[in-house]
Amino acid sequence: MKTMTAREAKTHFGELLDTMQREPVIITKNNRPVGIMISIEDAGQTLIPEMFMEKEAGYDEWFQNKVSKSLASHKSDESKTSPHEEVMMRVWERIKAKSV
């Protein structure tokens, strides 16, 4: 992972763009990390896009309802567990389906 000062990032913006296509770049100011630049491809492999997507009306209520039902199911021992890998595979499939 490369590190650049804010001044270097400003004066060498083209280099910053080239570098972040290969690896994440930490931006520092006064010797403290203040940000990170990653490629759009790298960002797509994280939950970052989900954080910035507009939510449909009623999403928060729907989500709260889902969580409440899941907690109730878990407390009543009616819940079914799945291996972590299987759950993550389903999450990524849903994310990919939304992006198409």
mmCIF file of C-alpha atoms in Angstrom:
data_model
loop_
_atom_site.group_PDB
_atom_site.id
_atom_site.type_symbol
_atom_site.label_atom_id
_atom_site.label_comp_id
_atom_site.label_asym_id
_atom_site.label_seq_id
_atom_site.Cartn_x
_atom_site.Cartn_y
_atom_site.Cartn_z
ATOM 1 C CA MET A 1 0.000 0.000 0.000
ATOM 2 C CA LYS A 2 1.399 3.374 -1.012
ATOM 3 C CA THR A 3 1.253 6.554 1.067
ATOM 4 C CA MET A 4 1.169 10.122 -0.281
ATOM 5 C CA THR A 5 0.850 13.441 1.476
ATOM 6 C CA ALA A 6 -2.108 15.614 0.572
ATOM 7 C CA ARG A 7 0.290 18.033 -1.133
ATOM 8 C CA GLU A 8 1.845 15.211 -3.208
ATOM 9 C CA ALA A 9 -1.625 13.969 -4.159
ATOM 10 C CA LYS A 10 -2.578 17.470 -5.280
ATOM 11 C CA THR A 11 0.569 18.187 -7.281
ATOM 12 C CA HIS A 12 0.880 14.649 -8.713
ATOM 13 C CA PHE A 13 -2.793 13.852 -9.236
ATOM 14 C CA GLY A 14 -2.126 11.845 -12.411
ATOM 15 C CA GLU A 15 0.371 9.675 -10.549
ATOM 16 C CA LEU A 16 -2.164 9.225 -7.735
ATOM 17 C CA LEU A 17 -4.781 8.017 -10.238
ATOM 18 C CA ASP A 18 -2.320 5.602 -11.840
ATOM 19 C CA THR A 19 -1.137 4.235 -8.507
ATOM 20 C CA MET A 20 -4.622 3.702 -7.077
ATOM 21 C CA GLN A 21 -5.454 1.524 -10.090
ATOM 22 C CA ARG A 22 -2.756 -0.879 -8.881
ATOM 23 C CA GLU A 23 -3.036 -0.571 -5.098
ATOM 24 C CA PRO A 24 -4.802 1.487 -2.417
ATOM 25 C CA VAL A 25 -3.173 4.843 -1.624
ATOM 26 C CA ILE A 26 -3.318 6.348 1.870
ATOM 27 C CA ILE A 27 -3.431 10.153 1.883
ATOM 28 C CA THR A 28 -1.821 11.860 4.883
ATOM 29 C CA LYS A 29 -1.964 15.402 6.193
ATOM 30 C CA ASN A 30 0.364 16.573 8.947
ATOM 31 C CA ASN A 31 1.712 13.001 9.147
ATOM 32 C CA ARG A 32 -1.749 11.538 9.950
ATOM 33 C CA PRO A 33 -3.818 9.360 7.612
ATOM 34 C CA VAL A 34 -6.890 11.314 6.461
ATOM 35 C CA GLY A 35 -8.172 9.250 3.563
ATOM 36 C CA ILE A 36 -7.697 6.355 1.237
ATOM 37 C CA MET A 37 -8.030 6.205 -2.537
ATOM 38 C CA ILE A 38 -8.991 2.915 -4.173
ATOM 39 C CA SER A 39 -10.004 2.007 -7.692
ATOM 40 C CA ILE A 40 -13.659 1.663 -8.595
ATOM 41 C CA GLU A 41 -13.026 -2.053 -9.181
ATOM 42 C CA ASP A 42 -11.678 -2.463 -5.645
ATOM 43 C CA ALA A 43 -14.602 -0.464 -4.239
ATOM 44 C CA GLY A 44 -17.038 -2.735 -6.066
ATOM 45 C CA GLN A 45 -15.687 -5.694 -4.091
ATOM 46 C CA THR A 46 -16.607 -4.048 -0.777
ATOM 47 C CA LEU A 47 -19.826 -2.916 0.826
ATOM 48 C CA ILE A 48 -19.031 0.708 -0.052
ATOM 49 C CA PRO A 49 -21.511 0.866 -2.984
ATOM 50 C CA GLU A 50 -24.294 -0.392 -0.717
ATOM 51 C CA MET A 51 -23.581 2.418 1.739
ATOM 52 C CA PHE A 52 -24.087 5.111 -0.915
ATOM 53 C CA MET A 53 -26.999 3.658 -2.838
ATOM 54 C CA GLU A 54 -30.327 5.406 -2.457
ATOM 55 C CA LYS A 55 -32.762 3.312 -0.523
ATOM 56 C CA GLU A 56 -36.308 2.809 -1.702
ATOM 57 C CA ALA A 57 -39.113 4.247 0.417
ATOM 58 C CA GLY A 58 -39.917 1.898 3.278
ATOM 59 C CA TYR A 59 -36.511 0.195 3.230
ATOM 60 C CA ASP A 60 -35.646 1.087 6.828
ATOM 61 C CA GLU A 61 -38.965 -0.273 8.098
ATOM 62 C CA TRP A 62 -38.580 -3.434 5.997
ATOM 63 C CA PHE A 63 -35.046 -3.950 7.297
ATOM 64 C CA GLN A 64 -36.083 -3.400 10.919
ATOM 65 C CA ASN A 65 -38.926 -5.907 10.457
ATOM 66 C CA LYS A 66 -36.524 -8.499 8.989
ATOM 67 C CA VAL A 67 -34.101 -8.059 11.879
ATOM 68 C CA SER A 68 -36.895 -8.310 14.445
ATOM 69 C CA LYS A 69 -38.241 -11.508 12.853
ATOM 70 C CA SER A 70 -34.751 -13.014 12.710
ATOM 71 C CA LEU A 71 -34.099 -12.234 16.371
ATOM 72 C CA ALA A 72 -37.467 -13.690 17.383
ATOM 73 C CA SER A 73 -36.768 -16.829 15.331
ATOM 74 C CA HIS A 74 -33.341 -17.190 16.904
ATOM 75 C CA LYS A 75 -34.701 -16.775 20.431
ATOM 76 C CA SER A 76 -37.374 -19.404 19.795
ATOM 77 C CA ASP A 77 -34.802 -21.892 18.416
ATOM 78 C CA GLU A 78 -36.649 -21.992 15.060
ATOM 79 C CA SER A 79 -33.679 -20.498 13.245
ATOM 80 C CA LYS A 80 -31.606 -22.452 10.761
ATOM 81 C CA THR A 81 -27.895 -21.733 10.526
ATOM 82 C CA SER A 82 -25.821 -21.735 7.354
ATOM 83 C CA PRO A 83 -22.060 -21.916 6.903
ATOM 84 C CA HIS A 84 -20.362 -18.521 6.623
ATOM 85 C CA GLU A 85 -19.114 -19.222 3.091
ATOM 86 C CA GLU A 86 -22.634 -20.028 1.899
ATOM 87 C CA VAL A 87 -24.063 -16.858 3.408
ATOM 88 C CA MET A 88 -21.326 -14.691 1.884
ATOM 89 C CA MET A 89 -21.868 -16.325 -1.515
ATOM 90 C CA ARG A 90 -25.586 -15.445 -1.330
ATOM 91 C CA VAL A 91 -24.798 -11.852 -0.285
ATOM 92 C CA TRP A 92 -22.397 -11.368 -3.208
ATOM 93 C CA GLU A 93 -24.905 -12.889 -5.631
ATOM 94 C CA ARG A 94 -27.520 -10.390 -4.481
ATOM 95 C CA ILE A 95 -25.092 -7.478 -4.783
ATOM 96 C CA LYS A 96 -24.064 -8.569 -8.291
ATOM 97 C CA ALA A 97 -27.709 -9.015 -9.328
ATOM 98 C CA LYS A 98 -28.475 -5.434 -8.199
ATOM 99 C CA SER A 99 -25.563 -4.022 -10.187
ATOM 100 C CA VAL A 100 -26.655 -5.621 -13.492
#
